[in-house]
One Martini backbone bead per residue (centre of mass of N, CA, C, O) as a GRO file, in nm:
protein
  187
    1MET     BB    1   1.714  -1.112  -3.933
    2ARG     BB    2   1.414  -1.087  -3.863
    3ASN     BB    3   1.448  -1.089  -3.551
    4VAL     BB    4   1.619  -0.833  -3.533
    5LEU     BB    5   1.413  -0.641  -3.665
    6THR     BB    6   1.184  -0.694  -3.462
    7GLY     BB    7   1.341  -0.606  -3.207
    8LEU     BB    8   1.398  -0.316  -3.304
    9ILE     BB    9   1.103  -0.227  -3.334
   10LEU     BB   10   1.012  -0.283  -3.042
   11THR     BB   11   1.213  -0.095  -2.907
   12LEU     BB   12   1.118   0.166  -3.047
   13LEU     BB   13   0.824   0.153  -2.947
   14LEU     BB   14   0.884   0.158  -2.641
   15THR     BB   15   1.044   0.431  -2.641
   16ALA     BB   16   0.817   0.607  -2.776
   17CYS     BB   17   0.595   0.557  -2.530
   18GLY     BB   18   0.780   0.574  -2.244
   19PHE     BB   19   0.911   0.331  -2.161
   20GLN     BB   20   1.026   0.227  -1.824
   21LEU     BB   21   1.224   0.112  -1.606
   22ARG     BB   22   1.261   0.044  -1.293
   23GLY     BB   23   1.426   0.224  -1.051
   24VAL     BB   24   1.546   0.457  -0.875
   25ALA     BB   25   1.419   0.642  -0.642
   26THR     BB   26   1.319   0.991  -0.609
   27LEU     BB   27   1.350   1.174  -0.332
   28PRO     BB   28   1.272   1.512  -0.197
   29PHE     BB   29   1.478   1.401   0.030
   30GLU     BB   30   1.752   1.320   0.246
   31SER     BB   31   1.580   1.257   0.515
   32LEU     BB   32   1.433   0.981   0.719
   33TYR     BB   33   1.157   0.893   0.932
   34VAL     BB   34   1.014   0.587   1.061
   35ASP     BB   35   0.683   0.559   1.193
   36GLY     BB   36   0.547   0.233   1.310
   37GLY     BB   37   0.315   0.234   1.531
   38GLY     BB   38   0.070   0.106   1.349
   39ASN     BB   39   0.300  -0.072   1.155
   40PRO     BB   40   0.587  -0.238   1.188
   41ALA     BB   41   0.605  -0.423   0.939
   42LEU     BB   42   0.573  -0.201   0.725
   43ALA     BB   43   0.805  -0.020   0.823
   44VAL     BB   44   1.028  -0.220   0.751
   45GLU     BB   45   0.965  -0.227   0.446
   46VAL     BB   46   1.003   0.071   0.394
   47SER     BB   47   1.294   0.090   0.490
   48ARG     BB   48   1.407  -0.111   0.287
   49ALA     BB   49   1.318   0.042   0.028
   50ILE     BB   50   1.478   0.300   0.090
   51ARG     BB   51   1.762   0.179   0.129
   52THR     BB   52   1.765   0.021  -0.167
   53GLY     BB   53   1.590   0.254  -0.369
   54THR     BB   54   1.754   0.505  -0.247
   55GLN     BB   55   1.925   0.812  -0.134
   56THR     BB   56   1.790   0.811   0.129
   57ARG     BB   57   1.826   0.876   0.466
   58LEU     BB   58   1.810   0.703   0.760
   59THR     BB   59   1.685   0.755   1.085
   60ASP     BB   60   1.660   0.716   1.447
   61LYS     BB   61   1.545   1.015   1.459
   62ALA     BB   62   1.321   1.268   1.409
   63ASP     BB   63   1.521   1.517   1.460
   64ASP     BB   64   1.730   1.420   1.217
   65ALA     BB   65   1.505   1.470   1.014
   66GLN     BB   66   1.343   1.619   0.749
   67VAL     BB   67   1.135   1.374   0.759
   68VAL     BB   68   0.812   1.217   0.855
   69LEU     BB   69   0.692   0.885   0.862
   70ARG     BB   70   0.352   0.781   0.925
   71VAL     BB   71   0.232   0.479   1.021
   72GLN     BB   72  -0.133   0.444   1.096
   73GLY     BB   73  -0.202   0.164   1.003
   74ALA     BB   74  -0.403  -0.139   0.976
   75ALA     BB   75  -0.663  -0.301   0.775
   76ARG     BB   76  -0.871  -0.585   0.782
   77GLU     BB   77  -1.104  -0.725   0.541
   78LYS     BB   78  -1.407  -0.939   0.521
   79ARG     BB   79  -1.625  -1.014   0.252
   80ILE     BB   80  -1.920  -1.102   0.118
   81LEU     BB   81  -2.009  -1.168  -0.226
   82ALA     BB   82  -2.102  -1.486  -0.241
   83LEU     BB   83  -2.369  -1.721  -0.276
   84SER     BB   84  -2.519  -2.000  -0.268
   85GLY     BB   85  -2.813  -2.171  -0.283
   86ALA     BB   86  -2.736  -2.292   0.020
   87GLY     BB   87  -2.570  -2.046   0.173
   88ARG     BB   88  -2.280  -2.052   0.076
   89VAL     BB   89  -1.971  -1.952   0.047
   90ARG     BB   90  -1.796  -1.840  -0.266
   91GLU     BB   91  -1.713  -1.527  -0.200
   92TYR     BB   92  -1.453  -1.296  -0.134
   93GLU     BB   93  -1.349  -0.981   0.010
   94LEU     BB   94  -1.039  -0.828   0.029
   95ILE     BB   95  -0.915  -0.580   0.265
   96TYR     BB   96  -0.649  -0.324   0.255
   97ARG     BB   97  -0.551  -0.077   0.498
   98VAL     BB   98  -0.352   0.226   0.484
   99GLY     BB   99  -0.185   0.475   0.673
  100PHE     BB  100  -0.041   0.807   0.607
  101ARG     BB  101   0.225   1.049   0.698
  102LEU     BB  102   0.389   1.361   0.599
  103THR     BB  103   0.647   1.543   0.769
  104ASP     BB  104   0.815   1.793   0.889
  105LYS     BB  105   0.997   1.937   1.138
  106GLU     BB  106   0.740   2.140   1.206
  107GLY     BB  107   0.469   1.953   1.130
  108ARG     BB  108   0.413   1.980   0.840
  109ASP     BB  109   0.239   1.889   0.571
  110LEU     BB  110   0.316   1.706   0.278
  111ILE     BB  111   0.128   1.460   0.362
  112ALA     BB  112  -0.159   1.392   0.431
  113THR     BB  113  -0.372   1.193   0.548
  114GLN     BB  114  -0.369   0.865   0.392
  115PRO     BB  115  -0.512   0.620   0.206
  116ILE     BB  116  -0.457   0.274   0.129
  117GLU     BB  117  -0.633   0.055  -0.101
  118MET     BB  118  -0.698  -0.297  -0.119
  119ARG     BB  119  -0.837  -0.545  -0.353
  120ARG     BB  120  -0.973  -0.887  -0.330
  121ALA     BB  121  -1.072  -1.179  -0.480
  122MET     BB  122  -1.214  -1.494  -0.333
  123LEU     BB  123  -1.252  -1.804  -0.368
  124TYR     BB  124  -1.470  -2.057  -0.213
  125ASP     BB  125  -1.411  -2.379  -0.029
  126ASP     BB  126  -1.497  -2.606   0.212
  127ALA     BB  127  -1.287  -2.840   0.115
  128LEU     BB  128  -1.041  -2.591   0.124
  129VAL     BB  129  -0.955  -2.444   0.391
  130LEU     BB  130  -0.640  -2.443   0.411
  131ALA     BB  131  -0.586  -2.329   0.128
  132LYS     BB  132  -0.752  -2.064   0.169
  133GLU     BB  133  -0.581  -1.953   0.401
  134GLN     BB  134  -0.322  -1.932   0.233
  135GLU     BB  135  -0.437  -1.751   0.013
  136GLU     BB  136  -0.509  -1.515   0.197
  137ALA     BB  137  -0.221  -1.458   0.297
  138LEU     BB  138  -0.107  -1.406   0.011
  139LEU     BB  139  -0.293  -1.168  -0.061
  140TYR     BB  140  -0.207  -0.982   0.171
  141ARG     BB  141   0.093  -0.972   0.089
  142ASP     BB  142   0.039  -0.853  -0.193
  143MET     BB  143  -0.101  -0.595  -0.090
  144GLN     BB  144   0.141  -0.491   0.071
  145ASN     BB  145   0.326  -0.457  -0.177
  146ASP     BB  146   0.138  -0.255  -0.323
  147VAL     BB  147   0.142  -0.042  -0.101
  148LEU     BB  148   0.445   0.010  -0.108
  149SER     BB  149   0.457   0.109  -0.401
  150GLN     BB  150   0.256   0.343  -0.367
  151LEU     BB  151   0.407   0.491  -0.141
  152MET     BB  152   0.665   0.549  -0.302
  153ARG     BB  153   0.527   0.721  -0.521
  154ARG     BB  154   0.416   0.938  -0.321
  155LEU     BB  155   0.690   1.027  -0.206
  156ALA     BB  156   0.810   1.122  -0.483
  157LYS     BB  157   0.554   1.353  -0.498
  158ALA     BB  158   0.627   1.533  -0.278
  159LYS     BB  159   0.489   1.844  -0.145
  160PRO     BB  160   0.457   2.131  -0.019
  161GLN     BB  161   0.244   2.279   0.214
  162PHE     BB  162   0.033   2.477   0.347
  163ALA     BB  163  -0.072   2.547   0.667
  164ASP     BB  164  -0.393   2.592   0.560
  165ALA     BB  165  -0.433   2.318   0.484
  166PRO     BB  166  -0.610   2.053   0.481
  167GLN     BB  167  -0.667   1.788   0.672
  168GLY     BB  168  -0.678   1.471   0.711
  169ASP     BB  169  -0.839   1.166   0.754
  170SER     BB  170  -0.827   0.936   1.043
  171ASP     BB  171  -1.108   0.749   0.971
  172PHE     BB  172  -1.043   0.528   0.736
  173LEU     BB  173  -1.038   0.242   0.907
  174ARG     BB  174  -1.336   0.269   0.927
  175PRO     BB  175  -1.621   0.150   0.870
  176LYS     BB  176  -1.904   0.195   0.678
  177GLY     BB  177  -2.198   0.165   0.797
  178ARG     BB  178  -2.286  -0.185   0.773
  179GLU     BB  179  -2.014  -0.259   0.809
  180SER     BB  180  -1.783  -0.501   0.907
  181SER     BB  181  -1.546  -0.631   1.069
  182TYR     BB  182  -1.312  -0.843   1.095
  183GLY     BB  183  -1.483  -1.134   1.223
  184ALA     BB  184  -1.759  -1.040   1.213
  185THR     BB  185  -2.089  -1.074   1.240
  186GLN     BB  186  -2.371  -1.105   1.036
  187ARG     BB  187  -2.743  -1.007   1.009
   0.00000   0.00000   0.00000
């Protein structure tokens, strides 16, 4: 009896705070074309998420769609966060950036070019190189899933903009300042 009462109280508390399970996303448009020119792998995942989690219809041509989602590329970056006393890498920061833009049939921005950026810290050990490579791949895959979730939330909140609204920056994938791109050596 006590367990039933505790469960009932917890249920009431969760519903009172506004907690709600994720359900089918409601996108504010009927048809969508996904242009994955910058990142075909992510475009396939976006298409799958829209097909299975929304009522929005995907089209094969941009002309047939009410809106066009352009996935404008992805960038991976790996930075050194910490070194040991001997000068060996102890921790990396992994960064995954994706840009997207949502336009209507007339080419007006519903969502101007925006980046989505995810970061993860990864401890590193020279003795476990293969395991750390697999961990890095797993972290990038996890970040891609997080980007997909965030993208779907942003699509659900899309609202028309006026034609004179400022356009987004398409330069977001380039590192700023002294930062180097993934794989480049630093001096």
